Tab-separated table of C-alpha atoms in Angstrom:
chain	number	residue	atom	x	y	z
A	145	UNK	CA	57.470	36.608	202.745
A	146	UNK	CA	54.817	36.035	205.539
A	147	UNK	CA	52.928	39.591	206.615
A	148	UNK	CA	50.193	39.961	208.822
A	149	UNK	CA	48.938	43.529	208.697
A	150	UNK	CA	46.303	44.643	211.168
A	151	UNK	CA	44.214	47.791	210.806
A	152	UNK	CA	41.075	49.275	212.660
A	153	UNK	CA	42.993	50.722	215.793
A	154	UNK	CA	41.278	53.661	217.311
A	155	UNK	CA	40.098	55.567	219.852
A	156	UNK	CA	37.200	54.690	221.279
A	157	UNK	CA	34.585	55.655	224.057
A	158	UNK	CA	33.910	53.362	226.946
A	159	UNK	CA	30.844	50.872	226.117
A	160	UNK	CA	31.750	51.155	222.563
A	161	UNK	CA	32.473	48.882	219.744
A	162	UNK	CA	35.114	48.381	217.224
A	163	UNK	CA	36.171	45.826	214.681
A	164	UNK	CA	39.770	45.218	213.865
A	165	UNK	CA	41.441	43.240	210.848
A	166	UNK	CA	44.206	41.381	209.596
A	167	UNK	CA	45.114	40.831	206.759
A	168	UNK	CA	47.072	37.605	205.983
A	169	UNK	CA	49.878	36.795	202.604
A	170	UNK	CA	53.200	34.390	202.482
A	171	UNK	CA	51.460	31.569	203.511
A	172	UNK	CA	48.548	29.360	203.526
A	173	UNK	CA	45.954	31.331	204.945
A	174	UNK	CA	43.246	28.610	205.555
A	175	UNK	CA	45.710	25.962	206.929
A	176	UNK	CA	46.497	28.187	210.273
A	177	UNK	CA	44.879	28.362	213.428
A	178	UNK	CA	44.397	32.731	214.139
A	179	UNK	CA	45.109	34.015	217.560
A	180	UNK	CA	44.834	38.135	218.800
A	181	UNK	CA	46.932	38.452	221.370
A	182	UNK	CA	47.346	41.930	223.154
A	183	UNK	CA	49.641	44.057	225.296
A	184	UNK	CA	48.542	46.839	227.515
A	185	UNK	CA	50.968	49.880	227.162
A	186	UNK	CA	54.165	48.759	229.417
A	187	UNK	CA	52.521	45.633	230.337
A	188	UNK	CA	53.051	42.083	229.238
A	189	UNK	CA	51.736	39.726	226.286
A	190	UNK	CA	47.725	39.127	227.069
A	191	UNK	CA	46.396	35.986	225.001
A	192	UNK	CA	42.968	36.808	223.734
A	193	UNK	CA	41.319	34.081	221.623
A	194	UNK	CA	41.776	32.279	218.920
A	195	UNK	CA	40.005	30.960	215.551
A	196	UNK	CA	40.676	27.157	214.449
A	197	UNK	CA	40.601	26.335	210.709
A	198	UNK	CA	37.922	24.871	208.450
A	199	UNK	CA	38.809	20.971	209.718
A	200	UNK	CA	38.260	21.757	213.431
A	201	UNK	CA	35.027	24.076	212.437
A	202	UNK	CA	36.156	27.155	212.793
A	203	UNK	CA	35.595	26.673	216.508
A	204	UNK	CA	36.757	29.451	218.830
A	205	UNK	CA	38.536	30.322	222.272
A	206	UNK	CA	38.583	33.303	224.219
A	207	UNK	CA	40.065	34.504	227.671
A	208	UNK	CA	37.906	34.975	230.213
A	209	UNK	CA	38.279	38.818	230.517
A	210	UNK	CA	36.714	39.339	226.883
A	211	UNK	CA	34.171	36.094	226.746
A	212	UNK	CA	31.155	37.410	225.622
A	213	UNK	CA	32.099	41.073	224.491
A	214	UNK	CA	34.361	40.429	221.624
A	215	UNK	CA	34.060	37.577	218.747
A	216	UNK	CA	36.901	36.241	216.596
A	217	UNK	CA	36.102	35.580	213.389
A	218	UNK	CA	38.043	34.578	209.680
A	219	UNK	CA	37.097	34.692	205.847
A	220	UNK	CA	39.401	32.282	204.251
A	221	UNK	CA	38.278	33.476	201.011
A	222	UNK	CA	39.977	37.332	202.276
A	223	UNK	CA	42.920	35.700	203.866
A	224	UNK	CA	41.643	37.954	206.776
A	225	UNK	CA	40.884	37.565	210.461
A	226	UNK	CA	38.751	39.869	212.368
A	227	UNK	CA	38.215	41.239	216.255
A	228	UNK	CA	34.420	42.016	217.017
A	229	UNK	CA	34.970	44.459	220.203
A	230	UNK	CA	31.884	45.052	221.894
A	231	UNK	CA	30.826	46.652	225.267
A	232	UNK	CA	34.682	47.857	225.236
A	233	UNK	CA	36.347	49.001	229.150
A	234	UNK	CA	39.310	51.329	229.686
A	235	UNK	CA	41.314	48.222	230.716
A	236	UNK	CA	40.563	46.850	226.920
A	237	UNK	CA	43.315	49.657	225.809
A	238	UNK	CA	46.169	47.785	224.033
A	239	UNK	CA	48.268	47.433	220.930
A	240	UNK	CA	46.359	44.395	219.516
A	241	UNK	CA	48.687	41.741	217.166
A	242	UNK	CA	47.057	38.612	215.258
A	243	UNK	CA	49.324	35.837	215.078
A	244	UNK	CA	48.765	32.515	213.333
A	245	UNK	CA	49.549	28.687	214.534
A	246	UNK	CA	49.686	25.960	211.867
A	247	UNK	CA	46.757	23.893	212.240
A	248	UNK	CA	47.563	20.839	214.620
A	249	UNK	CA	50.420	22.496	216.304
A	250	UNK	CA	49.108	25.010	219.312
A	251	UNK	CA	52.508	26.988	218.942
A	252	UNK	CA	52.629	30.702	217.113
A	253	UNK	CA	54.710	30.989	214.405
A	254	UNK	CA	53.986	34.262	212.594
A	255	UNK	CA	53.211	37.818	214.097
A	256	UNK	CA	51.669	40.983	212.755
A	257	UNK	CA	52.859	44.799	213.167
A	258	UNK	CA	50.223	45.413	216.080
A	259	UNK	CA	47.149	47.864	216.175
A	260	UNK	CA	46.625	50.399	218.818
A	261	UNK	CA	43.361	50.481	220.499
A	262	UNK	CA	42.709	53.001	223.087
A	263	UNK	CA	39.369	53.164	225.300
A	264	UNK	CA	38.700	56.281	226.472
A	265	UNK	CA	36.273	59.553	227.413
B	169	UNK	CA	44.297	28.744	233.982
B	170	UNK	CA	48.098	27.543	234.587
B	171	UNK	CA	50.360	30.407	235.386
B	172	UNK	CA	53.433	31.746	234.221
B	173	UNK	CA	56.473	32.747	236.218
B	174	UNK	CA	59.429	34.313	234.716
B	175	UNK	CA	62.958	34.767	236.668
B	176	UNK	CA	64.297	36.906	236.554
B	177	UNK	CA	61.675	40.136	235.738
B	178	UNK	CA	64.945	41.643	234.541
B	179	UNK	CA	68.466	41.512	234.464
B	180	UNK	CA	71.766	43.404	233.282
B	181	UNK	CA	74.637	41.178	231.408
B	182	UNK	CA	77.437	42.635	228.828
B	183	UNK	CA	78.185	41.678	225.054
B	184	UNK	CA	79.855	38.079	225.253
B	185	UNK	CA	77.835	37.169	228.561
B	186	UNK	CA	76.108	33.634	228.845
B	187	UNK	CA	72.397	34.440	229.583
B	188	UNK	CA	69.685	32.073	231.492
B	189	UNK	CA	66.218	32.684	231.738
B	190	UNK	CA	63.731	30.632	233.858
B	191	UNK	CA	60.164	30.031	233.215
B	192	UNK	CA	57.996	28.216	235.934
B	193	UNK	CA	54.583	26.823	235.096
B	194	UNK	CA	52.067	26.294	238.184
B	195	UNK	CA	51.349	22.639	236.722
B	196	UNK	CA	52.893	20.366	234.666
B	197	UNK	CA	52.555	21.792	230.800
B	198	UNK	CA	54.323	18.452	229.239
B	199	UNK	CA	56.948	20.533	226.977
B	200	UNK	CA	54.089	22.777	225.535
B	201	UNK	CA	56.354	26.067	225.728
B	202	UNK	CA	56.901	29.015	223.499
B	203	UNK	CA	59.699	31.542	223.990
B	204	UNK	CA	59.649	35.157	222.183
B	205	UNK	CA	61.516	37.757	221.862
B	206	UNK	CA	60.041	41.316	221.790
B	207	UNK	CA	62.210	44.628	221.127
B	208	UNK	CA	60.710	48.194	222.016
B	209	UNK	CA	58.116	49.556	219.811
B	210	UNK	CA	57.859	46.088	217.614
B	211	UNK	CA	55.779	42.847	217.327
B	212	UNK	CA	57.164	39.727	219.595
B	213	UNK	CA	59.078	37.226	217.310
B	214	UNK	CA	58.901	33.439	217.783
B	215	UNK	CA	62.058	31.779	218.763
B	216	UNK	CA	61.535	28.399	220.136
B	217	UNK	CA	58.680	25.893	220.595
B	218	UNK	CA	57.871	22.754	222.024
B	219	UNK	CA	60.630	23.822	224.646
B	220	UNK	CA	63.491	23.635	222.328
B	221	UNK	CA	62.944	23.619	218.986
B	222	UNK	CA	64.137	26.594	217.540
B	223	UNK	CA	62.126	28.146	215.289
B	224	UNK	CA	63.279	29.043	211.274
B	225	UNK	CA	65.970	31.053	210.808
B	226	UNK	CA	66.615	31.814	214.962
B	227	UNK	CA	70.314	31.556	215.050
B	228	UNK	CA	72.081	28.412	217.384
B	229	UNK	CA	72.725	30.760	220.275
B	230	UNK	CA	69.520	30.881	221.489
B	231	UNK	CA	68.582	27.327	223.253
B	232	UNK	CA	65.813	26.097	225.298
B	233	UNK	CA	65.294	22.699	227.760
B	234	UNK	CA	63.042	21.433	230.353
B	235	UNK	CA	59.701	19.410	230.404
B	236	UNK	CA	56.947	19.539	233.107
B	237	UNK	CA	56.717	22.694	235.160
B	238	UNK	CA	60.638	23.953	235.102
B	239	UNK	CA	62.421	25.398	231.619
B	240	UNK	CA	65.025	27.598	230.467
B	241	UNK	CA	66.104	29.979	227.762
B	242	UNK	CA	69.810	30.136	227.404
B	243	UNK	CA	71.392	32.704	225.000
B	244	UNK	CA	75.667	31.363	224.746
B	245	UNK	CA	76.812	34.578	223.590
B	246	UNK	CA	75.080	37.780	223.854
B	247	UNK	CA	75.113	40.058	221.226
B	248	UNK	CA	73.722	43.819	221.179
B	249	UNK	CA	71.018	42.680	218.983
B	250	UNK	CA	69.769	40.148	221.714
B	251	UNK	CA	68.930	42.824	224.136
B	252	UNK	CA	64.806	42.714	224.572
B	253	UNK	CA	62.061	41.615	226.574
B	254	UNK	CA	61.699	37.334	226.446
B	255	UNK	CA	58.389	35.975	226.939
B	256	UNK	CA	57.569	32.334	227.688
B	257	UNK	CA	54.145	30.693	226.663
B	258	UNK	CA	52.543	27.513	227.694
B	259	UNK	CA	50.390	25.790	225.108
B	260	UNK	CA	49.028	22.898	227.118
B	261	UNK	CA	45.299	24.307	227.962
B	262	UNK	CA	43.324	27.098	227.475
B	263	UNK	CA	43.559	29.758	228.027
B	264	UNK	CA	47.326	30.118	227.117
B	265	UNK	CA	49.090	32.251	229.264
B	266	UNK	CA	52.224	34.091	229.159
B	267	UNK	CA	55.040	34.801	231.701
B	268	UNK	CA	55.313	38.297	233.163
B	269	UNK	CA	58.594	38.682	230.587
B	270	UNK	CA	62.379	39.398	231.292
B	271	UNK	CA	64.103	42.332	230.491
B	272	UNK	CA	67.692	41.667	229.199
B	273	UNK	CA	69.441	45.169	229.677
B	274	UNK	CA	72.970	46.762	228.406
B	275	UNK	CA	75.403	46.694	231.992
């Protein structure tokens, strides 16, 4: 059975950081592509970047609105996937989900549970 | 960045009803589309890619078509288990964008 389990949620001050997981098993890890995608509470499905796999170099997207302050990132050898958050805004509050893509293909096949990260004073 | 417009943002239909949703991209996106299903409180689930290949285990009821800018998500027969927010996702470029979602509600 595929799971993706995120963790690292929390509450958080304004100009802060936080680093979220997930934690992949059910399939080959190191053959997916690893997206975050998150939604803002009653709001819509926000794409925010993606990892590629060890044959396209681990190379990396993001969305504009989190270029530069957060950093996806992958340890093949963990089966994990990680969200650097830095310099975090109020608007960055969101239940955060990794999803994976098998390599080649750009669609998402697999979802986690979600993480809730909330940015506030 | 190509956007996503979903019609309609929401709609009411009863148990049995024939249910079409439309996704317009603001260029052509080839047939580089996702569709998901999301119910409240719980992770989206993929249903269909590449406009209408359905993904494993999504039952035939659920059916997608177009190519270019204009696509649809049909449901034949809807069953109180379909009623959720759909999503559709273009694939084409970066960044990949979603529609605004469509609410499919209990009349």
């Amino acid at each position: 059975e595929v799971q993706l389990v995120e963790s690292g949620g929390d509450l958080v001050q304004p100009g802060g950081s936080l680093r979220l997981s997930c934690a992949a098993s059910g399939f080959t890890f190191s053959d997916y592509y690893m997206d975050w995608v998150r939604q803002a509470p009653g709001k819509g499905l926000e794409w925010v970047g993606r990892t590629r796999d060890k044959g396209h170099s681990y190379t990396t997207e993001y969305a504009a609105s989190v270029k530069g302050r957060f950093t996806v990132s992958r340890d093949d050898s963990k089966n994990s996937l990680y969200l650097q958050m830095n310099s975090l805004k109020t608007e960055d509050t969101a239940v955060y989900y990794c999803a994976a893509t098998l390599a080649g293909q750009h669609h998402i096949d697999y979802w986690g549970q979600g993480t809730l990260v909330t940015v506030s004073s | 960045d190509i956007q996503m417009t979903q019609s309609p943002s929401s709609l009411s239909a009863s148990v049995g009803d024939r249910v079409t949703i439309t996704c317009r991209a603001s260029q052509v996106i080839s047939n580089y589309l996702a569709w998901f299903q999301q119910k409240p409180g719980k992770a989206p689930k993929s249903l269909i890619y590449d406009a209408s290949n359905l993904q494993s285990g999504v039952p035939s009821k659920f059916s997608g078509s177009g190519s270019g800018t204009d696509f649809t998500l049909t449901i034949s027969s809807l069953q109180p288990e379909d009623f959720a927010t759909y999503y559709c996702q273009q694939y084409d470029s970066y960044p990949l964008t979603f529609g605004g979602g469509t609410k499919v509600e209990i009349k």
